[in-house]
PDB file of C-alpha atoms in Angstrom:
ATOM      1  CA  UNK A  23      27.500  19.536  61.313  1.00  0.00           C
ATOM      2  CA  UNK A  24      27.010  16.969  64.196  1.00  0.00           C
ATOM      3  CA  UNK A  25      26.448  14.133  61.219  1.00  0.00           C
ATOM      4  CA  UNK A  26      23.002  13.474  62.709  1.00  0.00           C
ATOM      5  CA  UNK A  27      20.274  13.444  60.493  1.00  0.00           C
ATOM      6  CA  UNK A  28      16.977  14.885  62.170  1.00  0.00           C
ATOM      7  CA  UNK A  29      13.932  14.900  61.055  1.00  0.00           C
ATOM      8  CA  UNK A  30      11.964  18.354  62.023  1.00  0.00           C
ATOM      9  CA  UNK A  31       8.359  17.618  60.472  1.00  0.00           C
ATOM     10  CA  UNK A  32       6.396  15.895  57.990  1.00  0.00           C
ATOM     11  CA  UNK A  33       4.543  12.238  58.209  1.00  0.00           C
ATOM     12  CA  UNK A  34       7.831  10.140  59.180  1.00  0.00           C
ATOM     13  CA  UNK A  35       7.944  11.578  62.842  1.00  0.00           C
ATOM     14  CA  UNK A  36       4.573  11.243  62.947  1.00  0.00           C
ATOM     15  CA  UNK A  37       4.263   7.632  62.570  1.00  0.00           C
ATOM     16  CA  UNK A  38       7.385   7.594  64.140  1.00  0.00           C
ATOM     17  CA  UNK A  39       5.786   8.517  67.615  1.00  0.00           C
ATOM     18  CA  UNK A  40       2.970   5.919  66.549  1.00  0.00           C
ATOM     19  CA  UNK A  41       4.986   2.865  66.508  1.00  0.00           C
ATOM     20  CA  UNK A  42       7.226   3.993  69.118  1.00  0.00           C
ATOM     21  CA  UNK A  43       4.775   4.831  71.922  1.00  0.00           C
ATOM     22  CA  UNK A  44       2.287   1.886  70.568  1.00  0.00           C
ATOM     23  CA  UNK A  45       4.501  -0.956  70.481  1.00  0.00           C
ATOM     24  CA  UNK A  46       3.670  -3.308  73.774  1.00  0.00           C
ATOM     25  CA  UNK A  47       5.480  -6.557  74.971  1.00  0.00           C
ATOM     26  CA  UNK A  48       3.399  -8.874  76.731  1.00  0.00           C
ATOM     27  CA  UNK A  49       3.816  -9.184  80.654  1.00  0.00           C
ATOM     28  CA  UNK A  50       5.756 -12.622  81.289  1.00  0.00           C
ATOM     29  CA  UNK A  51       6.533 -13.090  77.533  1.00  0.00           C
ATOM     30  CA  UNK A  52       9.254 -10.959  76.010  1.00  0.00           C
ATOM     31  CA  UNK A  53       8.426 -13.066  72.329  1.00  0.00           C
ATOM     32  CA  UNK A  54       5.323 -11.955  72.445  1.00  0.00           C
ATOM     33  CA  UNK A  55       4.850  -8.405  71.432  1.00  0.00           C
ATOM     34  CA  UNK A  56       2.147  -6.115  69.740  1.00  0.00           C
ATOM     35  CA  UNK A  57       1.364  -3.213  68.332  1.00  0.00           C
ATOM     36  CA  UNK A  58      -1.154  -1.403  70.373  1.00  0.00           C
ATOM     37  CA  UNK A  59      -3.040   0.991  67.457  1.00  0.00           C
ATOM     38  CA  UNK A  60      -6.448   2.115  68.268  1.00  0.00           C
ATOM     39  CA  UNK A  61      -9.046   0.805  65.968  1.00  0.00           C
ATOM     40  CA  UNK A  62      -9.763   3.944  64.616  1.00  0.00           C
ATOM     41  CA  UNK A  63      -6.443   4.601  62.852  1.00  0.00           C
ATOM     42  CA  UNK A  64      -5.280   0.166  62.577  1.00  0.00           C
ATOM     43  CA  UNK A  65      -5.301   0.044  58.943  1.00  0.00           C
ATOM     44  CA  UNK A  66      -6.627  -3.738  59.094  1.00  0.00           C
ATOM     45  CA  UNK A  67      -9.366  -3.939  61.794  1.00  0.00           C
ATOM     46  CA  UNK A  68     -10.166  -7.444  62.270  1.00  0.00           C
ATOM     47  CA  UNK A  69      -9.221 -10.961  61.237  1.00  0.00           C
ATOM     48  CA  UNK A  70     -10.542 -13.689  60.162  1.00  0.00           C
ATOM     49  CA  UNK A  71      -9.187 -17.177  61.307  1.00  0.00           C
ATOM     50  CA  UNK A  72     -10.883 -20.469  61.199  1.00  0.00           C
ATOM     51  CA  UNK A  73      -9.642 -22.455  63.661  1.00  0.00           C
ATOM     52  CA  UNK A  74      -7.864 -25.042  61.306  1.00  0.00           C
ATOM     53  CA  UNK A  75      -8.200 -26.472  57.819  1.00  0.00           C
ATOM     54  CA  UNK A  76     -11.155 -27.726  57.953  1.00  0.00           C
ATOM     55  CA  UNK A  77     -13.438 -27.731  54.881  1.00  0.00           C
ATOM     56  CA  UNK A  78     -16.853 -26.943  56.579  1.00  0.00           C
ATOM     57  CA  UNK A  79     -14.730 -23.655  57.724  1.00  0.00           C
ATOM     58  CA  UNK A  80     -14.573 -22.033  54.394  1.00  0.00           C
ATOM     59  CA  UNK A  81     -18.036 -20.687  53.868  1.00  0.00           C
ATOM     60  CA  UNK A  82     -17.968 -19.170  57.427  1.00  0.00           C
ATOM     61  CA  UNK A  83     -14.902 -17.183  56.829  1.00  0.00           C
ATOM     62  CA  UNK A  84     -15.387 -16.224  53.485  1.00  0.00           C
ATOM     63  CA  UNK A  85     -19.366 -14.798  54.529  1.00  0.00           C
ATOM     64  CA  UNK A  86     -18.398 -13.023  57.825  1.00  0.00           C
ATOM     65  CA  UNK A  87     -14.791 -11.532  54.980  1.00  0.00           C
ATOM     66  CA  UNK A  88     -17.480 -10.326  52.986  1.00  0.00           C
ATOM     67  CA  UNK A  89     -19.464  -8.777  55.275  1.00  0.00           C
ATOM     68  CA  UNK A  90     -16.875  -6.941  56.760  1.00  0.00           C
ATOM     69  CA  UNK A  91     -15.901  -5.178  53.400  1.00  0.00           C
ATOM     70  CA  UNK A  92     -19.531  -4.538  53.171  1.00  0.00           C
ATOM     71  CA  UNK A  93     -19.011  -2.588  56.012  1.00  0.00           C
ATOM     72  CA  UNK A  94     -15.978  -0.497  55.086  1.00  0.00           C
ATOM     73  CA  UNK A  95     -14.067  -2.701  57.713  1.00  0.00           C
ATOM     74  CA  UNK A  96     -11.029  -3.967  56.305  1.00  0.00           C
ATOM     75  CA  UNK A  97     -10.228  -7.517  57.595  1.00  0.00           C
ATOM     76  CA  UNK A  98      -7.612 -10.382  56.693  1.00  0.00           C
ATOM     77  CA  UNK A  99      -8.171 -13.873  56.386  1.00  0.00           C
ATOM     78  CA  UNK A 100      -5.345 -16.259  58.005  1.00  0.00           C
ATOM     79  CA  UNK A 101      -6.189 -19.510  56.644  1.00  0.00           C
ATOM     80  CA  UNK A 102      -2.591 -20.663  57.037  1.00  0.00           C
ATOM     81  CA  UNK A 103      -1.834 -23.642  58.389  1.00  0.00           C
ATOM     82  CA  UNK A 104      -0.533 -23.507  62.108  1.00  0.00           C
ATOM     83  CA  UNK A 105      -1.814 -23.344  65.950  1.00  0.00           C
ATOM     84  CA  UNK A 106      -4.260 -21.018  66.494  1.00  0.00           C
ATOM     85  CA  UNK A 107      -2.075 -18.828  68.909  1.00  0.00           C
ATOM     86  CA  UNK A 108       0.527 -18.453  66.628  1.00  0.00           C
ATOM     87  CA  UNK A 109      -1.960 -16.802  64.491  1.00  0.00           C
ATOM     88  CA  UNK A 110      -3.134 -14.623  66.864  1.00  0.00           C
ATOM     89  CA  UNK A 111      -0.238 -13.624  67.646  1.00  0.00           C
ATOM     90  CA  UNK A 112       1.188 -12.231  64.282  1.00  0.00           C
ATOM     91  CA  UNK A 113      -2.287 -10.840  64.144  1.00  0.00           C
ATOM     92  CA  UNK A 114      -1.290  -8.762  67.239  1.00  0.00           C
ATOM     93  CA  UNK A 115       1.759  -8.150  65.643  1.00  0.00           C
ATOM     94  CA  UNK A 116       1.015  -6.124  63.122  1.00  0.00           C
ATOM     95  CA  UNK A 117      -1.883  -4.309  64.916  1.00  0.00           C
ATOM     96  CA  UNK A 118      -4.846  -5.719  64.015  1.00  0.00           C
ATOM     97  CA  UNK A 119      -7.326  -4.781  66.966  1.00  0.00           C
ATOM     98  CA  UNK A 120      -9.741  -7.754  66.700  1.00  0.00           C
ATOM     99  CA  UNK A 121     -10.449 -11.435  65.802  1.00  0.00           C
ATOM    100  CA  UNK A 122     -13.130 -13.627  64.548  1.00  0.00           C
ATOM    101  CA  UNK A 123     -12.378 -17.159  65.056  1.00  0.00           C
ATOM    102  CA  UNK A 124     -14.688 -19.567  62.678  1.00  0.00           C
ATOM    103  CA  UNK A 125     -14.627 -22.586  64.870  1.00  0.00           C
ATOM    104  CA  UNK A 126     -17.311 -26.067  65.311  1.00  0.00           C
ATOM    105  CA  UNK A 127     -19.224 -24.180  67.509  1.00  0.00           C
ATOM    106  CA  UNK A 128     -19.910 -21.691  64.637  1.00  0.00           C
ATOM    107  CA  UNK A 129     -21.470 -24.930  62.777  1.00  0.00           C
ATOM    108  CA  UNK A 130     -23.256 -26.237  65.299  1.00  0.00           C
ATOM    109  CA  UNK A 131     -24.470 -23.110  67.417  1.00  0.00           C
ATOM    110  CA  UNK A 132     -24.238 -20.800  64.841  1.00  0.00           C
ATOM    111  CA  UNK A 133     -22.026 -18.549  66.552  1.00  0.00           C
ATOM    112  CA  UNK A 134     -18.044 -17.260  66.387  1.00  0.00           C
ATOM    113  CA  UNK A 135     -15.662 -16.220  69.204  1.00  0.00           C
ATOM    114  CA  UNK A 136     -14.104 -12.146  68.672  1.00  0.00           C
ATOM    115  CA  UNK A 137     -11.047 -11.963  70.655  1.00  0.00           C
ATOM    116  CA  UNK A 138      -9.610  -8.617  71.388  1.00  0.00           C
ATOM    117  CA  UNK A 139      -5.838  -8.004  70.646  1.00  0.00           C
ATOM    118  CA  UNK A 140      -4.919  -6.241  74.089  1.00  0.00           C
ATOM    119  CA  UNK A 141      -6.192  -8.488  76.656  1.00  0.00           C
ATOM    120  CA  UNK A 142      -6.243 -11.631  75.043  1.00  0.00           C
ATOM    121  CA  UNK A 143     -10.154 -12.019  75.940  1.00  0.00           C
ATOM    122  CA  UNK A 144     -12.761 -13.334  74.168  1.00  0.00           C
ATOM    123  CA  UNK A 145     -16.059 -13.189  73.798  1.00  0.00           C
ATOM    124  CA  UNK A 146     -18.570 -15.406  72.030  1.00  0.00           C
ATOM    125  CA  UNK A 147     -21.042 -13.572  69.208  1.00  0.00           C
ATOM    126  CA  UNK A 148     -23.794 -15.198  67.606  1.00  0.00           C
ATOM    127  CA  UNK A 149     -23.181 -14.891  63.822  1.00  0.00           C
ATOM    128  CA  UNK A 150     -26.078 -12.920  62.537  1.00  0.00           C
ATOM    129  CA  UNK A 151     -24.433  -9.591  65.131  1.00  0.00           C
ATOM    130  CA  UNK A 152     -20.950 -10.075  64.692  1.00  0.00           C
ATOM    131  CA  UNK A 153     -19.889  -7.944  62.031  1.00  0.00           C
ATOM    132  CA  UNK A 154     -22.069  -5.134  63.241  1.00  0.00           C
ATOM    133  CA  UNK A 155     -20.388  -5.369  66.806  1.00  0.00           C
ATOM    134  CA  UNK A 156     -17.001  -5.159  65.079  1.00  0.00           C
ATOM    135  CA  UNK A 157     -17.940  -2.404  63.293  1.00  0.00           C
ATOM    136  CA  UNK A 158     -19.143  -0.221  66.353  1.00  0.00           C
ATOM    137  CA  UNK A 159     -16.077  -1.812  68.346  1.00  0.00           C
ATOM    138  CA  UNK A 160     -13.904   0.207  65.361  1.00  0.00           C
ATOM    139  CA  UNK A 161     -15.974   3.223  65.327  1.00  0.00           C
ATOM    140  CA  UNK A 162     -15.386   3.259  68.989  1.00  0.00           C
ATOM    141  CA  UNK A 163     -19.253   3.459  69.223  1.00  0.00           C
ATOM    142  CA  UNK A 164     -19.382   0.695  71.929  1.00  0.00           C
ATOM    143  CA  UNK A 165     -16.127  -0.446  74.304  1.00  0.00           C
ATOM    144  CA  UNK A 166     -14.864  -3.648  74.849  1.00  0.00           C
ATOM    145  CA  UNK A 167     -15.904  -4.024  78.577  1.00  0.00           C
ATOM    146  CA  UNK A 168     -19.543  -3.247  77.203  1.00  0.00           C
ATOM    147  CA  UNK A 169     -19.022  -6.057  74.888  1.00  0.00           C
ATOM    148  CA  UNK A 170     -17.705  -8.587  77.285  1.00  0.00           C
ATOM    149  CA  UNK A 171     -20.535  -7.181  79.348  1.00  0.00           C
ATOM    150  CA  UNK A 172     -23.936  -8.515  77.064  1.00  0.00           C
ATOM    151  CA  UNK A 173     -21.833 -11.532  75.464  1.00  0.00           C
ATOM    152  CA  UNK A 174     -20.672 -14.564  77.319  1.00  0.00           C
ATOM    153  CA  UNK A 175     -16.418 -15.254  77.931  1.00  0.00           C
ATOM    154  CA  UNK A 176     -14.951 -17.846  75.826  1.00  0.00           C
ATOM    155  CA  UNK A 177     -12.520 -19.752  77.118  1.00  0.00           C
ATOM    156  CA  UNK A 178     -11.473 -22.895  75.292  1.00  0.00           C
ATOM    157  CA  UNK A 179     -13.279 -25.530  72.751  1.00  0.00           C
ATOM    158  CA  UNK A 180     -12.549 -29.248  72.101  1.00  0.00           C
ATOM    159  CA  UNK A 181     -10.568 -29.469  68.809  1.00  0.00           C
ATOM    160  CA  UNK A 182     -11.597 -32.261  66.627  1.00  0.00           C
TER     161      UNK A 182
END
């Protein structure tokens, strides 16, 4: 016997080739990596961040949560404390394909930014349509480029 230990079959090599052939490091940035799992198989689709502690945040996330599980869509909430970024970015870590970003524009335009794991961009989405364009951006029923393509690009907020 050669003493190594290989495995033939069965689920392990399987998710083996997953992680292996899915796991991305951005250009320019070796600390920033991600795994790069298609909606359709991501166990947690999209998160939920509001953009800091703020109070008036709470209701937002906890709705557009709901709604999502209403869907079938399963989502986490990251209501840590922290920059926004860093979120994101152990977001992208662990595969999570999309974003929703509870922010003041939500209060006073009624309205969230989705942000989309493997290019960074985002996109802003008036409330009462965002969880159903997450859920068709999961079931692969629309792309991102057709999302990018009927919503206006977000690109940066005051923080206050």
């Amino acid at each position: 016997s050669s003493g190594i230990n290989a495995e033939y079959g069965g689920i392990g090599r399987i998710l083996y080739c997953i992680l292996e052939c899915n796991f991305k490091v951005r250009e320019n940035d070796e600390k920033r990596t991600w795994l790069n799992l298609p909606p359709l198989i991501a166990p947690t689709k999209c998160s939920v961040l509001p953009l800091s502690s703020n109070e008036q945040f709470t209701p937002y996330v906890e709705k557009i949560s709901a709604d999502l599980r209403k869907l079938g869509i399963p989502n986490k909430v990251d209501d840590s404390s922290g920059a926004i970024g860093r979120r994101y970015a152990r977001t992208d870590e662990i595969g999570i394909p999309f974003g929703i970003t509870v922010d003041f524009d939500t209060i006073k335009l009624n309205s969230v930014t989705v942000r989309e794991r493997n290019t960074c961009s985002q996109i802003r989405v008036p409330l009462d349509e965002v969880t159903e364009l997450v859920n068709r951006l999961c079931l692969d029923q629309t792309s991102w480029n057709d999302a990018k393509l009927n919503y206006p690009e977000f690109t940066s907020q005051e923080t206050v």
